[in-house]
PDB file of C-alpha atoms in Angstrom:
ATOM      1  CA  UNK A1419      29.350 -27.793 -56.398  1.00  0.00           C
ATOM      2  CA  UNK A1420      30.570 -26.623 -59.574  1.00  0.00           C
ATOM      3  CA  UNK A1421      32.345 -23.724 -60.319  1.00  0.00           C
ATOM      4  CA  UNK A1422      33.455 -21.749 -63.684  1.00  0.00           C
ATOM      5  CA  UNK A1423      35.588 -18.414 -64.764  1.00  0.00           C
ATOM      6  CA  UNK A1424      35.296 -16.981 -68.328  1.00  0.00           C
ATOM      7  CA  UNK A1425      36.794 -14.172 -69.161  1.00  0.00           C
ATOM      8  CA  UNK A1426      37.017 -11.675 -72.578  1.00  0.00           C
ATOM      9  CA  UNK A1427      38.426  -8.504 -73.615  1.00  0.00           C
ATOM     10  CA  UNK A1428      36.380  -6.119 -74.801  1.00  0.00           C
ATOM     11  CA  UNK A1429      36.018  -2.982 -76.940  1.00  0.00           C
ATOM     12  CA  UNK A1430      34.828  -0.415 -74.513  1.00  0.00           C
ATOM     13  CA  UNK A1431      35.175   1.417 -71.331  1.00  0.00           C
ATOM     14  CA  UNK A1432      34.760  -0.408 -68.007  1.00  0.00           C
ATOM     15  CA  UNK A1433      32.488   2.576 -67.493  1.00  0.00           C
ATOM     16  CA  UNK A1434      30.631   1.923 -70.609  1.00  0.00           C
ATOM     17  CA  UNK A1435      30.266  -1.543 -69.689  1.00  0.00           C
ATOM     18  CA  UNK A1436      28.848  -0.987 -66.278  1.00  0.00           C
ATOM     19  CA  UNK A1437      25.904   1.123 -67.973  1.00  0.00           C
ATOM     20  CA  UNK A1438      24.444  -1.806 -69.951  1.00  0.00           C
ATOM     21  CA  UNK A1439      24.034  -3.411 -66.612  1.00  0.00           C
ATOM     22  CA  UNK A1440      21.290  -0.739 -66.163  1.00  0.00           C
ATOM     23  CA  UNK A1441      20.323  -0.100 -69.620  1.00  0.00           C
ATOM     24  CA  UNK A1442      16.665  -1.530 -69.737  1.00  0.00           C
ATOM     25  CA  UNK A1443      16.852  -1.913 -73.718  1.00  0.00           C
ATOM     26  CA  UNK A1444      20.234  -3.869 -73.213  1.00  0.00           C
ATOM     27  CA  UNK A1445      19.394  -6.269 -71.044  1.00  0.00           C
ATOM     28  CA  UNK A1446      15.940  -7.120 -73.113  1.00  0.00           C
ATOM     29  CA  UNK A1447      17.524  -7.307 -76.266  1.00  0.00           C
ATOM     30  CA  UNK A1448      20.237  -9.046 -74.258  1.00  0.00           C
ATOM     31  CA  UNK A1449      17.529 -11.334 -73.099  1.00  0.00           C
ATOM     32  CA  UNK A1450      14.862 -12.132 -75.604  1.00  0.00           C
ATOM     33  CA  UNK A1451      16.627 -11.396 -78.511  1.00  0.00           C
ATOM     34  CA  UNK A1452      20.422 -13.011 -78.432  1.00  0.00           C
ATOM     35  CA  UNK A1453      20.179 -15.348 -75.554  1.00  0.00           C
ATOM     36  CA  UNK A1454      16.156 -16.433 -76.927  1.00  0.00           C
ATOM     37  CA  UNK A1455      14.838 -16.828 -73.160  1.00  0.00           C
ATOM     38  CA  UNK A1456      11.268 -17.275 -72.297  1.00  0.00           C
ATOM     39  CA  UNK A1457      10.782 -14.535 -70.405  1.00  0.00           C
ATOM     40  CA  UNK A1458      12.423 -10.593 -68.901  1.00  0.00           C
ATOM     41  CA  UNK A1459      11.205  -8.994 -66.440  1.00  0.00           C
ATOM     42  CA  UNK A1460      12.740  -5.589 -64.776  1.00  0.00           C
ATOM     43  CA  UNK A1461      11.522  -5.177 -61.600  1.00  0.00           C
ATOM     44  CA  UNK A1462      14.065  -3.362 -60.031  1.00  0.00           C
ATOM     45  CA  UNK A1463      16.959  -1.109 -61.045  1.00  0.00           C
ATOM     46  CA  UNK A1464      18.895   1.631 -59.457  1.00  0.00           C
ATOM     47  CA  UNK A1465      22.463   3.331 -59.795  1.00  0.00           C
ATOM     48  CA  UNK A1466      24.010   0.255 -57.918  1.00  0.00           C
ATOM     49  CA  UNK A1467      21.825  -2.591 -58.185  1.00  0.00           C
ATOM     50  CA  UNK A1468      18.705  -4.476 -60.127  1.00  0.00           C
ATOM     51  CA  UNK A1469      16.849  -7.077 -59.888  1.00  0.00           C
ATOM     52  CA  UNK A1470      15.652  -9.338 -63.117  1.00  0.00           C
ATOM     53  CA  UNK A1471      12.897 -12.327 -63.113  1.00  0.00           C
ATOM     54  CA  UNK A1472      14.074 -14.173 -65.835  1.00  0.00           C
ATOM     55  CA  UNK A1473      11.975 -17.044 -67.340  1.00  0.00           C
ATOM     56  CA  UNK A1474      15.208 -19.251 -69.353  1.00  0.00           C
ATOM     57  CA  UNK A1475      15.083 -21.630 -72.102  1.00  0.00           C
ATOM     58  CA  UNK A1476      17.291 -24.265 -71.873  1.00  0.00           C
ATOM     59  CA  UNK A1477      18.943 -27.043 -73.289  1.00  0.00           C
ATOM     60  CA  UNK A1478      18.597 -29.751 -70.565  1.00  0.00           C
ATOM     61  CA  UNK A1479      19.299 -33.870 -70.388  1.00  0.00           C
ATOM     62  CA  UNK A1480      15.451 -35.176 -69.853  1.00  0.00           C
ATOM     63  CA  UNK A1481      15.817 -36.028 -66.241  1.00  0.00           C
ATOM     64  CA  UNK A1482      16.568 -33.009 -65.724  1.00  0.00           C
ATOM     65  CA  UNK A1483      13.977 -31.259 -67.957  1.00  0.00           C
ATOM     66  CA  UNK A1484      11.482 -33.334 -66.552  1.00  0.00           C
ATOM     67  CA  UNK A1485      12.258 -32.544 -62.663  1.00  0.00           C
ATOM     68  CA  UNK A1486      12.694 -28.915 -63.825  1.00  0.00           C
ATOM     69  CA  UNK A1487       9.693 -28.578 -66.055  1.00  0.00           C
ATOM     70  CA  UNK A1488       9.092 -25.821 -68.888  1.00  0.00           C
ATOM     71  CA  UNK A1489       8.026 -23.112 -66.627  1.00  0.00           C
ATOM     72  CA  UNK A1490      11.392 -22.744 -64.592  1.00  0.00           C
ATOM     73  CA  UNK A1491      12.305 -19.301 -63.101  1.00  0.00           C
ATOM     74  CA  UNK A1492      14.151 -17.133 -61.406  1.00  0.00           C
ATOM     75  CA  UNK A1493      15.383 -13.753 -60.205  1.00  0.00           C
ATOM     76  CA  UNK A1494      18.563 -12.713 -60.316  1.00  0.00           C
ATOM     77  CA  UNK A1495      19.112 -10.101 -57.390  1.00  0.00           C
ATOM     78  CA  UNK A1496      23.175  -8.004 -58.653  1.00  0.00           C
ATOM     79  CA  UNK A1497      24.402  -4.909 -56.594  1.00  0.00           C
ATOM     80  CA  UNK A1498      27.750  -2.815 -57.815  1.00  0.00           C
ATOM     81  CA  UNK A1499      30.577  -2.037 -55.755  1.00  0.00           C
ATOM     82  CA  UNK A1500      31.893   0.421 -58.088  1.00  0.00           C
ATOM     83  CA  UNK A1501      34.897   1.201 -55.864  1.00  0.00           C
ATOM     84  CA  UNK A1502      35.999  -3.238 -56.787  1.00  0.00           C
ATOM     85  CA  UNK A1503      34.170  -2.634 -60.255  1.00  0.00           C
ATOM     86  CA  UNK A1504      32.442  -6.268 -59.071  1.00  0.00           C
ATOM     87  CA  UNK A1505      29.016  -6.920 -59.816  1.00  0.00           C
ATOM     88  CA  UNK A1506      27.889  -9.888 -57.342  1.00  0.00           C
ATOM     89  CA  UNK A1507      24.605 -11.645 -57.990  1.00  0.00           C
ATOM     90  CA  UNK A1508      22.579 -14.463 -56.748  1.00  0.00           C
ATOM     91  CA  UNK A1509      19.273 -16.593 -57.975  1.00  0.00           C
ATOM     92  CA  UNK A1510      16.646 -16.240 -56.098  1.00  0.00           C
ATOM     93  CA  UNK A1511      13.498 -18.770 -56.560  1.00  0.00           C
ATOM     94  CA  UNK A1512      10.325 -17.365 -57.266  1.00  0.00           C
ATOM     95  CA  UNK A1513       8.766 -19.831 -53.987  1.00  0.00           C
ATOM     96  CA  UNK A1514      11.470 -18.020 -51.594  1.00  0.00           C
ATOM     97  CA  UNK A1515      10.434 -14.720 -52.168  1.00  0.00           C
ATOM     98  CA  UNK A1516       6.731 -14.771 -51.003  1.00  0.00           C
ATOM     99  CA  UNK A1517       6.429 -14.095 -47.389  1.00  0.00           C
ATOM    100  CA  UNK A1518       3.436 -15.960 -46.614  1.00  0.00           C
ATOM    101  CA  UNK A1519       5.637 -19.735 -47.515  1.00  0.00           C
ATOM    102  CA  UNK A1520       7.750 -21.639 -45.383  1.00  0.00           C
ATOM    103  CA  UNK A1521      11.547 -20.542 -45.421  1.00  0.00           C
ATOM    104  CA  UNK A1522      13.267 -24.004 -47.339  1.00  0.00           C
ATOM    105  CA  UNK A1523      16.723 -24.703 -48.738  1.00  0.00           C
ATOM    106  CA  UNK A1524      17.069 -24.488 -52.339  1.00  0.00           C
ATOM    107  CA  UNK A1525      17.772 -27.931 -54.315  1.00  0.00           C
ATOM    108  CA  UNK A1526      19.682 -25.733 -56.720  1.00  0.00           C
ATOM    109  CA  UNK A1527      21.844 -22.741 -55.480  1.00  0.00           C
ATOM    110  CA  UNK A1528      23.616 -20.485 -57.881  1.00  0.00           C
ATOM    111  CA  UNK A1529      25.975 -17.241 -57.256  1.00  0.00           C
ATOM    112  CA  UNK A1530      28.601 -15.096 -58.666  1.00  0.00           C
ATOM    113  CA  UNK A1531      30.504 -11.756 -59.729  1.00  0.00           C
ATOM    114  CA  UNK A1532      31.614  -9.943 -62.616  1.00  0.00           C
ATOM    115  CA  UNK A1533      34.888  -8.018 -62.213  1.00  0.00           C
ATOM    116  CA  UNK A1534      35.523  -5.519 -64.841  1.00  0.00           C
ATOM    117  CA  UNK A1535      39.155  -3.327 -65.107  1.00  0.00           C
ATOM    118  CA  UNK A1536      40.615  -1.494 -68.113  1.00  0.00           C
ATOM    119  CA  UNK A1537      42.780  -3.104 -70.559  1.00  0.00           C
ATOM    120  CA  UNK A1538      44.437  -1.008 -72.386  1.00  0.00           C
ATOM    121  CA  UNK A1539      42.966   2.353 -74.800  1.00  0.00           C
ATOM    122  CA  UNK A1540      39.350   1.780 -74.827  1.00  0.00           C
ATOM    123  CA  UNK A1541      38.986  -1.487 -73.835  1.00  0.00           C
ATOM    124  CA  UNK A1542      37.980  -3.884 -70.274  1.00  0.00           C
ATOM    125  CA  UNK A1543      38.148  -7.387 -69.298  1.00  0.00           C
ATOM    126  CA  UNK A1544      35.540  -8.711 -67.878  1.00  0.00           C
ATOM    127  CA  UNK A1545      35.805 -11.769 -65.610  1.00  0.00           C
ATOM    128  CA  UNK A1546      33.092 -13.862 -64.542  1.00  0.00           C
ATOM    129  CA  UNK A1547      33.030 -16.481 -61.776  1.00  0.00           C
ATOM    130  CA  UNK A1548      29.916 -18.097 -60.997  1.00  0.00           C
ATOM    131  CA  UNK A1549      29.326 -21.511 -58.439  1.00  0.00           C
ATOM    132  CA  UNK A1550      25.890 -23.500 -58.548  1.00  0.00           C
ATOM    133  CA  UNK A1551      25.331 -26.164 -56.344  1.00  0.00           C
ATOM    134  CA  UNK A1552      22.220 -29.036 -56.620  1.00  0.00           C
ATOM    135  CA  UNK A1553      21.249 -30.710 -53.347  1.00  0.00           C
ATOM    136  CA  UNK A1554      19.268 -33.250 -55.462  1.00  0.00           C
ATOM    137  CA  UNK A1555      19.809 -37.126 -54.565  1.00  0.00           C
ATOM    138  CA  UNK A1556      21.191 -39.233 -57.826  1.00  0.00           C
ATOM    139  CA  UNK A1557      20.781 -36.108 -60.107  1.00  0.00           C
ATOM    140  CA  UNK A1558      23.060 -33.281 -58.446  1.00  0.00           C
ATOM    141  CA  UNK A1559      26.030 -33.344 -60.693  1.00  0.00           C
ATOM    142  CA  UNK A1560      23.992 -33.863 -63.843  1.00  0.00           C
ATOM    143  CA  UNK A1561      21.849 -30.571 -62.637  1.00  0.00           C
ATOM    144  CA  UNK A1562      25.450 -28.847 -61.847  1.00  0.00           C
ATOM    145  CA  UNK A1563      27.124 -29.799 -64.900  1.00  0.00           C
ATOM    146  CA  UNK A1564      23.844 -28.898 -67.378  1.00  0.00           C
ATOM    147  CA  UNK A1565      23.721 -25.500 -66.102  1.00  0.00           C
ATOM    148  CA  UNK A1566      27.091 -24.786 -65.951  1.00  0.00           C
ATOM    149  CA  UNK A1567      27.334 -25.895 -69.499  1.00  0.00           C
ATOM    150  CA  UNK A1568      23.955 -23.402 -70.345  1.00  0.00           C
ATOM    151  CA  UNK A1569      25.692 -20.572 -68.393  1.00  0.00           C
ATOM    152  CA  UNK A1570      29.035 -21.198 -70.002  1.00  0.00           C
ATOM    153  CA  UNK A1571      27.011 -20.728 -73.526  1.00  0.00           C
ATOM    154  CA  UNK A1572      25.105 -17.831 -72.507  1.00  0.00           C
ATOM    155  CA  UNK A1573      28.294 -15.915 -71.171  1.00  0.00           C
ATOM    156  CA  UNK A1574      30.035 -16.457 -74.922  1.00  0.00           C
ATOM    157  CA  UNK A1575      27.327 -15.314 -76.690  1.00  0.00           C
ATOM    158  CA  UNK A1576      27.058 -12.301 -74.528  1.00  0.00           C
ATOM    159  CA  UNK A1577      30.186 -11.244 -74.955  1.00  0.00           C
ATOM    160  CA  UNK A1578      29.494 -11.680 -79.019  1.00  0.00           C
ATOM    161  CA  UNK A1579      26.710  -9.442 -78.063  1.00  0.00           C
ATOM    162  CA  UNK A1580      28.328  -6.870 -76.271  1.00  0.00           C
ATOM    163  CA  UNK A1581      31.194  -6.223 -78.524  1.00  0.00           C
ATOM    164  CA  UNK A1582      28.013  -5.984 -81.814  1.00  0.00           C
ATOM    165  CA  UNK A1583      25.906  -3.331 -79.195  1.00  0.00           C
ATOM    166  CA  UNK A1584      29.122  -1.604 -78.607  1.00  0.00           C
ATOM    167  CA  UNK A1585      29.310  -0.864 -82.425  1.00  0.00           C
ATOM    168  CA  UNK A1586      26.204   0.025 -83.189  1.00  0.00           C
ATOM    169  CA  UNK A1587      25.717   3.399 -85.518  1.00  0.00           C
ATOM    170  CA  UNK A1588      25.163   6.496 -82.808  1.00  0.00           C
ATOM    171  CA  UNK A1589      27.208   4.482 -79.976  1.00  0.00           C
TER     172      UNK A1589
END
């Protein structure tokens, strides 16, 4: 199992920061625009929660590619506890959600939270901590280490994209 923590300052409220968790626009632009995935779905989202499919492109060693394929996704199922400020999340595979299939273990597990406090006038630090684990003979660690590298990537370049959304003219 691999594990990873990034963390950044940035300029806004932890409030403010919260909302683009359940800003529709955000999260597409987010998305499809600055992170270039596949695919966005909203399917769910509430006060406290939200729930994303989310159709990634990524940057994979060919064994990997190969057993993963070009079609690969996922949802991502997050509720708030806005009393910690911690977002917690969890992949879900598309093949686990329909009722009608057989209950299996997933080769690839992945989990995490975002904590998110004031730092000073106007600003938050945001911490994330995610774990994903591959049950796959020979290529677990290669899985582990590919994604964590992807999701390290994607968590810098969101934080590049929150502090530009932040700025935008009428913000």
């Amino acid at each position: 199992m691999k594990t990873s923590t990034t963390s950044a300052v940035l300029p806004c409220t932890p409030d403010s920061l919260w909302a683009s968790f359940f800003d529709a626009s955000y999260l597409r632009t987010l998305y499809l625009d600055e992170l270039q995935y596949r695919a966005l779905a909203v399917l769910e989202i509430s006060d406290t929660s939200r729930t994303l499919r989310i159709v990634p492109k990524m940057k994979l060693p060919a064994p990997v590619a190969k057993l993963i394929g070009e079609s690969f996704a996922y949802e991502e199922h997050g509720t708030l506890d806005r009393l910690k400020s911690e977002w917690t999340w969890r992949m879900v595979q598309p093949a686990n959600l329909d009722p009608r299939s057989k209950p299996r273990k997933d080769a690839v597990t992945m989990y995490g939270t975002v904590c998110i406090e004031a730092a000073g006038e106007g600003h938050c630090r945001r911490t994330d901590c995610f774990s994903v684990e591959a049950k796959i003979f020979g290529l677990g660690g290669l899985i582990e280490s590919s994604i964590e590298k992807e999701l390290q990537s994607a968590r810098a370049k969101e934080y590049a994209f929150v502090r530009r959304w932040i700025e935008r003219p009428g913000i």
